[in-house]
Coordinates of C-alpha atoms in Angstrom, one line a residue:
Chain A
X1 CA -26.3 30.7 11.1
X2 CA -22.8 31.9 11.4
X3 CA -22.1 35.7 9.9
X4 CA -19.0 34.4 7.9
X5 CA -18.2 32.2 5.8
X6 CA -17.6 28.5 8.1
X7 CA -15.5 27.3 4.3
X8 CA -13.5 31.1 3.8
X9 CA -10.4 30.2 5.0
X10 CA -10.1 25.9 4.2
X11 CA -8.1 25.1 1.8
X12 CA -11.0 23.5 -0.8
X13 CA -10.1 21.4 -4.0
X14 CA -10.5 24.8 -6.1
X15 CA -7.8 26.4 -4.4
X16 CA -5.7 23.5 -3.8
X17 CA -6.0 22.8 -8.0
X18 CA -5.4 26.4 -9.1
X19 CA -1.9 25.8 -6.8
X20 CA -1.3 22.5 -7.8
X21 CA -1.5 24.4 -11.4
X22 CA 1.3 26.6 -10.5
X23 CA 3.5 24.3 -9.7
X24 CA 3.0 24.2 -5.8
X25 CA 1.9 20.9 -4.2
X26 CA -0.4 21.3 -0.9
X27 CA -1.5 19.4 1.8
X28 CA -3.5 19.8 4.9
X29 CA -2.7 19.0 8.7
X30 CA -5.1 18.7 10.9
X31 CA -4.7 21.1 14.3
X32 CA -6.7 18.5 16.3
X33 CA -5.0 15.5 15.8
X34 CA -1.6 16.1 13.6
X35 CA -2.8 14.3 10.9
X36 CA -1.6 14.8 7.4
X37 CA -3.1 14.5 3.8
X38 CA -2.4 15.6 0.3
X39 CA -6.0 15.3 -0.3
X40 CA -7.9 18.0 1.1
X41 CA -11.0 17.6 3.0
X42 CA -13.9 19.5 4.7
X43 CA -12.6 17.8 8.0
X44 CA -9.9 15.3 9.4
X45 CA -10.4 12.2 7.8
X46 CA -9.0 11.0 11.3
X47 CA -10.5 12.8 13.9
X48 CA -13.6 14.6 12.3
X49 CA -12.0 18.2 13.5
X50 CA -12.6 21.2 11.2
X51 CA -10.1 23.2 11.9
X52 CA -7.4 22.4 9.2
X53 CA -4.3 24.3 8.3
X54 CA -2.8 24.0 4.6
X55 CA 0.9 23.2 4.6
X56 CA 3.1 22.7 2.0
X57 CA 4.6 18.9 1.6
X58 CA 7.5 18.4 0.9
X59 CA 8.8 18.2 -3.1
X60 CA 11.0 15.1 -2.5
X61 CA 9.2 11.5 -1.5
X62 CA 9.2 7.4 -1.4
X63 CA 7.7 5.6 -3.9
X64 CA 4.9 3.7 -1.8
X65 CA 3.6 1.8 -4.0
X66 CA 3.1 1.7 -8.5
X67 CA 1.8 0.0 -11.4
X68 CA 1.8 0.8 -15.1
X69 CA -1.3 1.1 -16.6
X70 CA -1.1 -0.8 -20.1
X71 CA -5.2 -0.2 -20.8
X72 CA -6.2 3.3 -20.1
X73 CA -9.4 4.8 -19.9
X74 CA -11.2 6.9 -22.7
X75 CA -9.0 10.4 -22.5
X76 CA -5.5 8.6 -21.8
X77 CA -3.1 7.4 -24.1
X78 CA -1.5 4.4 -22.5
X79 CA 1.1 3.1 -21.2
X80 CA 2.3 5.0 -18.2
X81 CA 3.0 4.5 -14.5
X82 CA 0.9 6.3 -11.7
X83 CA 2.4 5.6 -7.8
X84 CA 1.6 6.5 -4.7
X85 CA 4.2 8.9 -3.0
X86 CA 4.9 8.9 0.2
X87 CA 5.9 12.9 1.2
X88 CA 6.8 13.3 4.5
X89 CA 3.7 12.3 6.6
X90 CA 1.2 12.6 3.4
X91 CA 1.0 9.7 0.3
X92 CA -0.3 11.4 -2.5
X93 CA -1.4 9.7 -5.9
X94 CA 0.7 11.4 -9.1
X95 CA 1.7 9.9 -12.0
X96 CA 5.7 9.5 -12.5
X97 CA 7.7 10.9 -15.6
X98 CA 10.3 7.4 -16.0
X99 CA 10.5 4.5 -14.5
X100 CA 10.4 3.4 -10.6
X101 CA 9.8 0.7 -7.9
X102 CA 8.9 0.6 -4.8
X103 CA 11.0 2.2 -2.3
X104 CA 12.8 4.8 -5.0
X105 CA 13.2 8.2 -4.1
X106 CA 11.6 10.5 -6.4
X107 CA 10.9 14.5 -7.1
X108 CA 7.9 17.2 -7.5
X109 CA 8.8 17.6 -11.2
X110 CA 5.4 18.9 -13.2
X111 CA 1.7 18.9 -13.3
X112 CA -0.4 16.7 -16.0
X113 CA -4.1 18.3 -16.4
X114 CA -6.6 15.8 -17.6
X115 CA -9.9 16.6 -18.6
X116 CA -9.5 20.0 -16.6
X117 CA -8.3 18.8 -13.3
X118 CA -4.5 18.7 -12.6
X119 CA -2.4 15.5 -11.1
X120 CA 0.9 15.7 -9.7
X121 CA 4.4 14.5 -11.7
X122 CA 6.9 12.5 -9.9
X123 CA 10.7 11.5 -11.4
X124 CA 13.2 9.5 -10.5
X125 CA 15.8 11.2 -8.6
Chain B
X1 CA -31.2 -16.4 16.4
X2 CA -31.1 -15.5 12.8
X3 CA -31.0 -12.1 11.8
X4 CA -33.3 -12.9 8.5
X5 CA -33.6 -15.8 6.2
X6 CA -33.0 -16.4 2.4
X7 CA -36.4 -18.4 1.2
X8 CA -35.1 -18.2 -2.8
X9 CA -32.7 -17.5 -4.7
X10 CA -31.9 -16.8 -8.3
X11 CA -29.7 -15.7 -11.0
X12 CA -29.6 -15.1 -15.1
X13 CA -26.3 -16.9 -16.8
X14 CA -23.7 -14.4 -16.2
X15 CA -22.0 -13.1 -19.9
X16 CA -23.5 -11.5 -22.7
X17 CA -27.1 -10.4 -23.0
X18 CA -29.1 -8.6 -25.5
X19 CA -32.1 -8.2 -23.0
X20 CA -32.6 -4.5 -20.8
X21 CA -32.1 -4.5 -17.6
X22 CA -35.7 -4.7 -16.1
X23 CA -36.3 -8.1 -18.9
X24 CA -32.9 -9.5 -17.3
X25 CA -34.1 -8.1 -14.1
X26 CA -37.1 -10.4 -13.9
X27 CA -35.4 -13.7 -15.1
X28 CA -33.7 -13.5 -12.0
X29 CA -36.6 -12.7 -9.4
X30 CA -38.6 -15.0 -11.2
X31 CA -36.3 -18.2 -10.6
X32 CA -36.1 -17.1 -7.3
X33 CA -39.9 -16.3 -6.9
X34 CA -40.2 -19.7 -7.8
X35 CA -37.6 -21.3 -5.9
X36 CA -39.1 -19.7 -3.5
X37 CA -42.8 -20.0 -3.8
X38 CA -43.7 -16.7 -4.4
X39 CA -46.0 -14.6 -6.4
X40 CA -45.4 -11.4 -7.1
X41 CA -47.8 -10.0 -4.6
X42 CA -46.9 -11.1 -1.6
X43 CA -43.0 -8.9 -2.0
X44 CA -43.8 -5.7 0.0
X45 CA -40.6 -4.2 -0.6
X46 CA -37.4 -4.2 -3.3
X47 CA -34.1 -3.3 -2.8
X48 CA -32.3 -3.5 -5.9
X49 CA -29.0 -2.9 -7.1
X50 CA -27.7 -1.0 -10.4
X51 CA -24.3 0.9 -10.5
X52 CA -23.7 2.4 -13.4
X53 CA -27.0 2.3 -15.0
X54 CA -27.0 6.0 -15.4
X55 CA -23.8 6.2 -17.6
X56 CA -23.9 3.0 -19.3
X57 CA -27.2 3.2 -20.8
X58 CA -28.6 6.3 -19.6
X59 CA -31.0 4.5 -17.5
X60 CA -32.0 5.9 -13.7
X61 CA -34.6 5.5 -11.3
X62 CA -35.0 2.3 -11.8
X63 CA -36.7 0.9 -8.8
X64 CA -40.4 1.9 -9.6
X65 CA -39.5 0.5 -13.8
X66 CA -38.6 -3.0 -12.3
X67 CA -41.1 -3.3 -9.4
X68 CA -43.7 -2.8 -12.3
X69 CA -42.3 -4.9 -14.5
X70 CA -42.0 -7.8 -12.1
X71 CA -45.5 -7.5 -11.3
X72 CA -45.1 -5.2 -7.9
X73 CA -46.5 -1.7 -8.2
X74 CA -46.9 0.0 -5.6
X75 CA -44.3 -1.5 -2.9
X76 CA -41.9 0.8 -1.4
X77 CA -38.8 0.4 -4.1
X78 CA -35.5 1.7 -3.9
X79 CA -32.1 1.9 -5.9
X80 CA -29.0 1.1 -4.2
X81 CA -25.5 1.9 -6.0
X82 CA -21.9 1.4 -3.9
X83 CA -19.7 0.8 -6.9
X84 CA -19.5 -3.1 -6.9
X85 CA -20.4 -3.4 -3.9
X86 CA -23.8 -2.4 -4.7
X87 CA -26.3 -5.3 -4.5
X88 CA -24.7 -6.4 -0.9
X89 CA -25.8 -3.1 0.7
X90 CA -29.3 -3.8 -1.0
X91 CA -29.6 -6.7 0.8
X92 CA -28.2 -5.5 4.1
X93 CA -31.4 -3.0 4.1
X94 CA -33.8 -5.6 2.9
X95 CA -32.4 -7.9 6.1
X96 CA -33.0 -4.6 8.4
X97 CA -36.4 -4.1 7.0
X98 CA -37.7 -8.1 8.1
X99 CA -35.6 -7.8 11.1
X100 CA -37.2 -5.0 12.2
X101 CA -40.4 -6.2 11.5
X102 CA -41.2 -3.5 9.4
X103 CA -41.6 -6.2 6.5
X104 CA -42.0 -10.2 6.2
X105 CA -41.2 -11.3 2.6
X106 CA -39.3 -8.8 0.3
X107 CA -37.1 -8.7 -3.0
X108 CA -32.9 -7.8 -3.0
X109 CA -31.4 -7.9 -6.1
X110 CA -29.4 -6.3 -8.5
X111 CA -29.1 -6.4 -12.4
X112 CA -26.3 -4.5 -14.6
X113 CA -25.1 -4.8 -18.1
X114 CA -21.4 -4.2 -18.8
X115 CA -20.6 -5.5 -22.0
X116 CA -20.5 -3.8 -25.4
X117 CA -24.1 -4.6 -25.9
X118 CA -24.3 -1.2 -23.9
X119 CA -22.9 0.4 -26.9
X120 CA -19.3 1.2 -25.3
X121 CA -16.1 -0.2 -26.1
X122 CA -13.4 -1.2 -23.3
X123 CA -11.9 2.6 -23.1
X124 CA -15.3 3.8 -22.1
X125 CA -16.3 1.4 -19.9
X126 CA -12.5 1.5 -18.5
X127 CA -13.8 5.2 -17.8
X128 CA -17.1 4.2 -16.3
X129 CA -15.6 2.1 -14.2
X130 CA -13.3 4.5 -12.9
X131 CA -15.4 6.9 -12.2
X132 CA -16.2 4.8 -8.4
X133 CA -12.6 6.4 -7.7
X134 CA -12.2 10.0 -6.4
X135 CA -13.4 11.8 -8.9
X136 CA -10.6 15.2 -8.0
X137 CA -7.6 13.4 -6.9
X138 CA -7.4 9.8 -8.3
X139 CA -9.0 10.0 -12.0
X140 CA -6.7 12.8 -13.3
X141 CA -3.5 10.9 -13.0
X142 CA -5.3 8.3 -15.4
X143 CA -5.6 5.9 -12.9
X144 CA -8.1 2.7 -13.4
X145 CA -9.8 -0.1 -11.4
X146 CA -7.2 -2.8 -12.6
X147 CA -4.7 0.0 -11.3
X148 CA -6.6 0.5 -8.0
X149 CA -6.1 -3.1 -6.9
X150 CA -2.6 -3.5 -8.8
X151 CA -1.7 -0.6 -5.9
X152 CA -2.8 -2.6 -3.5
X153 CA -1.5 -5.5 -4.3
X154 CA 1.9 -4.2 -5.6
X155 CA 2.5 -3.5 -2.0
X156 CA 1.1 -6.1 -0.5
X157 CA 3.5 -8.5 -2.7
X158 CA 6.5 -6.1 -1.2
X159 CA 5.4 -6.9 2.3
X160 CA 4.9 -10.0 2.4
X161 CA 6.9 -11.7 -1.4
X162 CA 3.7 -12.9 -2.8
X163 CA 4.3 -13.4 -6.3
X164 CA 2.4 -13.2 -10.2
X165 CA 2.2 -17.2 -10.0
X166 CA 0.6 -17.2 -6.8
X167 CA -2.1 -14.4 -8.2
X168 CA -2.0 -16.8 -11.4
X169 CA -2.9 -19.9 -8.9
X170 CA -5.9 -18.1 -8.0
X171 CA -7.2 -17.3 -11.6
X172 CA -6.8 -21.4 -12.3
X173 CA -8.4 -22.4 -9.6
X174 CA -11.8 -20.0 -10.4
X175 CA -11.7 -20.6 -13.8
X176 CA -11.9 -24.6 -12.8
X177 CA -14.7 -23.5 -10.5
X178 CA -15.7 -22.1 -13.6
X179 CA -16.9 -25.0 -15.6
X180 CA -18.8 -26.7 -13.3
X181 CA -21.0 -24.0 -12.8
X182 CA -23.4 -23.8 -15.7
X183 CA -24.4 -19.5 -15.1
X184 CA -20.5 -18.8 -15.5
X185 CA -18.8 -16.5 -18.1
X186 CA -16.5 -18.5 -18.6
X187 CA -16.6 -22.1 -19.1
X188 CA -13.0 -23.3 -19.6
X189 CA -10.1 -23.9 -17.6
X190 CA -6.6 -22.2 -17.9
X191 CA -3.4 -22.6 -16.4
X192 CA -0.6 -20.5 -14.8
X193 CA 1.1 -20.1 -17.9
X194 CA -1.5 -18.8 -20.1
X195 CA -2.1 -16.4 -17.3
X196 CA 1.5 -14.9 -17.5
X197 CA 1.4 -15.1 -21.0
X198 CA -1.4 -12.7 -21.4
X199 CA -1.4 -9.0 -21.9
X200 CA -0.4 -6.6 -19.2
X201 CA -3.8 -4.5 -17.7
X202 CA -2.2 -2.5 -14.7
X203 CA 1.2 -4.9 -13.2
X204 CA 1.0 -7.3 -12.2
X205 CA -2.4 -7.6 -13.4
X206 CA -2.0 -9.7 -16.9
X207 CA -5.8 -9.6 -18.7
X208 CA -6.5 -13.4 -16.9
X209 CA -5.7 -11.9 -13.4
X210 CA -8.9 -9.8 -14.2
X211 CA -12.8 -10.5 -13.9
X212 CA -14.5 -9.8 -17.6
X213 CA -16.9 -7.1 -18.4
X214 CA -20.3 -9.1 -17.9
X215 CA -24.3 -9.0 -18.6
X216 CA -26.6 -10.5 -15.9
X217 CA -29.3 -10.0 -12.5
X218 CA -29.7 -12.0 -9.4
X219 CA -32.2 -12.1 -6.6
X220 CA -33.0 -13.1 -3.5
X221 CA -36.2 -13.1 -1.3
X222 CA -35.7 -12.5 2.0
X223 CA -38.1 -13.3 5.0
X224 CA -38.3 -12.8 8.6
X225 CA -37.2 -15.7 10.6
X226 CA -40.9 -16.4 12.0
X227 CA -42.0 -16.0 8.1
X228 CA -39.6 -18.3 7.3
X229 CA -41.5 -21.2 8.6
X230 CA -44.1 -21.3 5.8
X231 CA -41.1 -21.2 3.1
X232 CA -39.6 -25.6 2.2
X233 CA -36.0 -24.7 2.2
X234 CA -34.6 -21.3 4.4
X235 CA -31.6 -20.8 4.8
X236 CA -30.3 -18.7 7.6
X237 CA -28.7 -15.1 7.2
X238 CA -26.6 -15.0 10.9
X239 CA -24.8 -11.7 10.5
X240 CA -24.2 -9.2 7.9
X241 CA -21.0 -6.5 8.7
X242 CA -20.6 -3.4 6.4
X243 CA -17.7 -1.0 6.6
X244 CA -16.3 1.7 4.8
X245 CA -12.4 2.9 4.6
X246 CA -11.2 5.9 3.6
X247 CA -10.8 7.6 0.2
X248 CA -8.6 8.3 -1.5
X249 CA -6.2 5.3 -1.3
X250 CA -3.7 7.1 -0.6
X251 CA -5.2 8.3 2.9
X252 CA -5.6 5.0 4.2
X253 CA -3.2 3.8 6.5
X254 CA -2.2 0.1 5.4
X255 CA -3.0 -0.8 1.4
X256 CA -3.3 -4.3 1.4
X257 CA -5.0 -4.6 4.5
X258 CA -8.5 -3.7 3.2
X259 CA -9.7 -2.5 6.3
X260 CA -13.1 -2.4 5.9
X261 CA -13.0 -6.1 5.2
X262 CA -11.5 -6.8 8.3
X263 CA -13.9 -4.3 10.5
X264 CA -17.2 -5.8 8.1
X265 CA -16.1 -9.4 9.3
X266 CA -15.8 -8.8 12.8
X267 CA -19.3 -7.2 12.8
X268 CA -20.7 -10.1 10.9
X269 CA -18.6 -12.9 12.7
X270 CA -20.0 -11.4 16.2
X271 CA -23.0 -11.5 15.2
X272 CA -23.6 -15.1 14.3
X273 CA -21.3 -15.3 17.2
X274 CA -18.6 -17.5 15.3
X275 CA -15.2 -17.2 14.0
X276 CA -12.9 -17.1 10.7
X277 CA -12.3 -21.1 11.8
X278 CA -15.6 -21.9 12.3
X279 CA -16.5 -21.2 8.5
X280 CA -16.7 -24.2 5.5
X281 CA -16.4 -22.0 2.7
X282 CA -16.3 -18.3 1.2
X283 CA -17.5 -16.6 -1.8
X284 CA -15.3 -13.7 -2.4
X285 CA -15.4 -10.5 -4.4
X286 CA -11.8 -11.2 -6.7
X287 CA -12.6 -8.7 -9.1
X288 CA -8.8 -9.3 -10.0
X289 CA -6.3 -12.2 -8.6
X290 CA -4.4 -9.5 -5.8
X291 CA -8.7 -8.8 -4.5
X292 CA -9.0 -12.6 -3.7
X293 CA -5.6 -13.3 -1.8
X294 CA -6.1 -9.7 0.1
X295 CA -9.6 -10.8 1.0
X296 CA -9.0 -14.3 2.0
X297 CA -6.7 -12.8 5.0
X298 CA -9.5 -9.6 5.8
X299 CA -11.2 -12.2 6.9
X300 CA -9.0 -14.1 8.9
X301 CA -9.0 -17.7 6.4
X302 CA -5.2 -17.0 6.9
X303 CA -2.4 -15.0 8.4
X304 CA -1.7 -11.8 6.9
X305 CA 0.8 -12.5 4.1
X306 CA 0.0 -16.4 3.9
X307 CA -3.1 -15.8 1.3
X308 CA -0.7 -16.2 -1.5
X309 CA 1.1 -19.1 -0.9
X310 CA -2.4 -20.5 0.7
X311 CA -4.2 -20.6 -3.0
X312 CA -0.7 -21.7 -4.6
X313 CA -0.9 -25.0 -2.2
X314 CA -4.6 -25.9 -3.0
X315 CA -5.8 -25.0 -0.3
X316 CA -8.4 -23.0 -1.3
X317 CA -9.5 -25.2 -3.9
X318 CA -12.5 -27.6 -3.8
X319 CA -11.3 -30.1 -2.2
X320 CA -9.2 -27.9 0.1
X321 CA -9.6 -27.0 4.0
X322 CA -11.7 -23.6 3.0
X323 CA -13.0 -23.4 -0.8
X324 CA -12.9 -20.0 -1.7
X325 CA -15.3 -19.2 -5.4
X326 CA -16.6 -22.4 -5.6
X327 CA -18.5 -20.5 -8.1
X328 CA -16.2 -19.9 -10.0
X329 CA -16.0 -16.1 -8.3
X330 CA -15.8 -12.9 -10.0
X331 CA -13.4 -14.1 -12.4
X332 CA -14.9 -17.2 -14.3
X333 CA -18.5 -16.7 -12.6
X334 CA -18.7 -13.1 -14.5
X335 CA -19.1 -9.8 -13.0
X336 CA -22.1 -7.6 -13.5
X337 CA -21.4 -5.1 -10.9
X338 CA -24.1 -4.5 -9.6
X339 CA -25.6 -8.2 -9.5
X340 CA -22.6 -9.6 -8.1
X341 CA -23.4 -9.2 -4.1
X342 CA -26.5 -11.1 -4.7
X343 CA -25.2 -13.6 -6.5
X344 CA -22.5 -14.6 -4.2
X345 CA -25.9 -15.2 -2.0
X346 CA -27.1 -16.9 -4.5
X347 CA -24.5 -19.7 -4.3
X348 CA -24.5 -19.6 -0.6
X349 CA -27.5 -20.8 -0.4
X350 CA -27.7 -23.4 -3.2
X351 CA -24.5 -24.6 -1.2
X352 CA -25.9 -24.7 2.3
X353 CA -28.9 -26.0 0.8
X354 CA -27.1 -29.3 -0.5
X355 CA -28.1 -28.2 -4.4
X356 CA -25.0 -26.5 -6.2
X357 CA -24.5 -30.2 -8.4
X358 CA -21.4 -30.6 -10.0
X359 CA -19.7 -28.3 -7.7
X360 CA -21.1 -29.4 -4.6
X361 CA -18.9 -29.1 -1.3
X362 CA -19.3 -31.6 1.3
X363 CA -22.2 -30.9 3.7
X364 CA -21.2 -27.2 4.9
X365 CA -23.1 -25.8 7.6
X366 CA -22.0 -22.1 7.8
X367 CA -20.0 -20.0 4.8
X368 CA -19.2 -16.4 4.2
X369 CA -19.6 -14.0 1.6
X370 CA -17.1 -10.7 0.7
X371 CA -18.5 -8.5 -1.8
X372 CA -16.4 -5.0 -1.8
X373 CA -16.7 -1.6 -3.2
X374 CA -14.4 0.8 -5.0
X375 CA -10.8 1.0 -4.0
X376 CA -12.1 -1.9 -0.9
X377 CA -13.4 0.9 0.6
X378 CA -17.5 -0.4 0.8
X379 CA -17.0 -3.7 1.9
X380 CA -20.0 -6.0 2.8
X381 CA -19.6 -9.1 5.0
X382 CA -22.1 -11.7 5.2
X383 CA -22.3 -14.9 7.4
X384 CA -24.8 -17.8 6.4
X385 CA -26.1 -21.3 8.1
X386 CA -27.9 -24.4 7.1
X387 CA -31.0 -24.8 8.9
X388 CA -30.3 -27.9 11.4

């Protein structure tokens, strides 16, 4: 067994939450393989490498894709539109504050918290 | 050379049922214990299939409760969940097991109940449900399953200008399927304007784009191919593919190409050692309108973007060049989650077998089955043949 700690320095969902609560938005690339997320991970969803760096992504992105959710589940008050943002080389699910399509630029603008875990907020720019 | 064989096959109607799962459990191995001419002892293994069982009606380890209950204490039993795909991977193992030898004659099934009879109205089981996507980074936004596949197929209506009547076209078509399958939810046809007309779920999703909350088991007995020969009517299991993408949806590289489709048919094609052309007809998991026309071009039926316009133009209807849900699918058929991969076997084989009545297809020989997972990202592929 290793001395330290193999997890100390990954950037795990606690850590990436508490700054996600903050305000700050990160993401993970992977040193192996370049690859990107927004949705950390114990190793590169591409190339299986555990040596991951956290970044921060960019606060300005493409809507990817959307939809408005007109039945919600138990804890949500409906209707609203959730998208996935494209953010440099990361997409990243959030929910967006207005109205968009595909293709519309849009802006880091808050942080929901639902049932004790955060979500990004996305608005129009 | 087969892989394994189907010796019976049943099902429960598909809607609402007051019965527990192991009472609805046992209707269906029973009709297909005695399609199959089976008693109880002679299964030396189950594989059975419950998602949510847990949550819905606080109901787990189930294996051992419906072994004994169906009259097989003792066997090695085991519980398989994979969101909706979750009765397919049963059967994959049960195929395994024969294949290997390890087993000749076992039991894959699955049984859920997802109606209010569980005692949860549609914003809990809308939660239930969502709870087969990522639990840290999809649920908080308030995402849901009709939002998953809306996603998808929001973008894949960008790329390629598929449009809310051509998803419409594909809710008419299964709901015709629909009546002339007496086990279906839903026994009534609709049309393209009652779709559009209906309430919004997740866009473009109206309520008719989506499958129903349903009640309901299947099963299926599955031999070894030299077992086989002491059952009247096998039918032949030539490949089964399952895949996996990754998750979250964001992470994966192409939305509406389900990926795990497309890598679960390859496996499955190359091993019955045939192609997307080579197949008569396909059951496929359209949990909503988008899942169908997505699948339909996973597994090669048509070009990427062409699954659309494809259902639009008939021509996956029943009298078109590749039926898709003659069952009525997901969609009119019903959707208990975690019966619904066996089920889809269920009509394979009543197809290939020459006995599906009103909604017969003309002699096929060899048919598919696409039975997917969470945000597509199980996906189980299986190919079937009629015994020459």
């Amino acid at each position: 067994m290793s001395d330290t700690d193999p997890s100390a320095d990954r950037l795990d969902y606690v850590a990436w939450a508490d700054r996600l609560r903050d305000g700050e938005l990160l993401g993970q690339e992977c040193a192996e393989c370049g690859h990107t997320t927004a949705a950390p991970k114990a190793a590169c969803v591409r190339c299986g490498s555990r040596t991951l760096a956290a970044v921060t992504l960019p606060t300005d992105g493409i809507v990817h894709s959307e939809t408005t959710i007109g039945v919600p589940p138990e804890g949500f008050d409906g209707e609203y539109q959730v998208a996935v943002v494209r953010l440099g080389d990361a997409k990243v699910l959030g929910r967006i504050d207005g109205a968009v399509d595909i293709g519309d630029r849009v802006s880091f603008a808050d942080v929901l918290v639902a049932d004790d875990h955060p979500a990004p907020v996305f608005e129009p720019v | 050379m087969a892989r394994a064989t189907i010796v019976g096959a049943g099902m429960t109607n598909f809607g609402v049922h007051e019965r527990p799962l192991p009472d609805l459990f046992a209707d269906a191995a029973f009709d297909a214990f005695d399609d199959a001419g089976v008693a109880s002892p002679e299964i030396e293994a189950l594989y059975v299939g419950n998602a949510m069982g847990g949550m819905t009606e606080n109901d787990t380890h189930l294996a051992p409760t419906l072994a004994s209950h169906i009259g097989c204490p003792g066997v090695p039993a085991q519980r398989f969940e994979d969101a909706c795909a979750t009765s397919a991977t049963a059967f994959k193992h049960a195929v395994e097991a024969v294949e290997s030898g390890r087993h000749d004659v076992v039991l894959a099934g699955g049984v859920e109940r997802c109606t209010p009879e569980t005692g949860l109205d549609t914003a809990a089981m809308t939660r239930v449900f969502v709870s087969a996507a990522h639990r840290q980074y999809e649920q908080p936004a308030g995402l849901t399953f009709p939002g998953v596949f809306a996603l998808l197929t929001k973008r894949h209506m960008h790329e390629y200008g598929t449009t809310e009547e051509h998803l419409a076209e594909v809710a008419v078509k299964n709901h015709f399927n629909g009546t002339l399958n007496p086990r279906a939810h839903f026994g009534r046809e609709t049309s393209v304007e009652k779709v559009l007309d209906s309430p919004i779920v997740a866009d473009p999703f109206h309520l008719m784009d989506c499958c129903p909350f349903s009640d309901g088991a299947s099963g299926i007995v599955v031999a070894s191919e030299a077992a086989a020969e002491s059952f009247d009517h096998p039918v032949d299991v030539a490949g089964v593919g399952h895949a996996t993408d990754v998750v979250p949806l964001a992470d994966k590289t192409d939305l509406p190409a389900t990926q795990a489709a497309r890598d679960a048919a390859s496996q499955a094609y190359g091993q019955a050692n045939t192609t997307a052309d080579a197949i008569d007809f396909a059951e496929i998991h359209d949990c909503f309108t988008g899942a169908e026309v997505m699948a339909t071009e996973a597994l090669g039926l048509f070009e990427d973007g062409a699954g659309g316009p494809a259902a639009a133009a008939g021509r996956t209807a029943l009298d078109g060049e590749v039926p898709v849900n003659p069952s009525g699918g997901l969609k009119a058929k019903g959707h208990p989650i975690g019966a619904t991969g066996t089920a889809q076997l269920v009509e394979l084989t009543e197809q290939l077998r020459g006995e599906a009545g009103e909604r017969q297809l003309d002699d096929p020989e060899r048919a598919v089955a696409h039975n997917l997972g969470g945000d597509a990202a199980t996906t189980v592929v299986t190919v079937m043949e009629a015994r020459q």
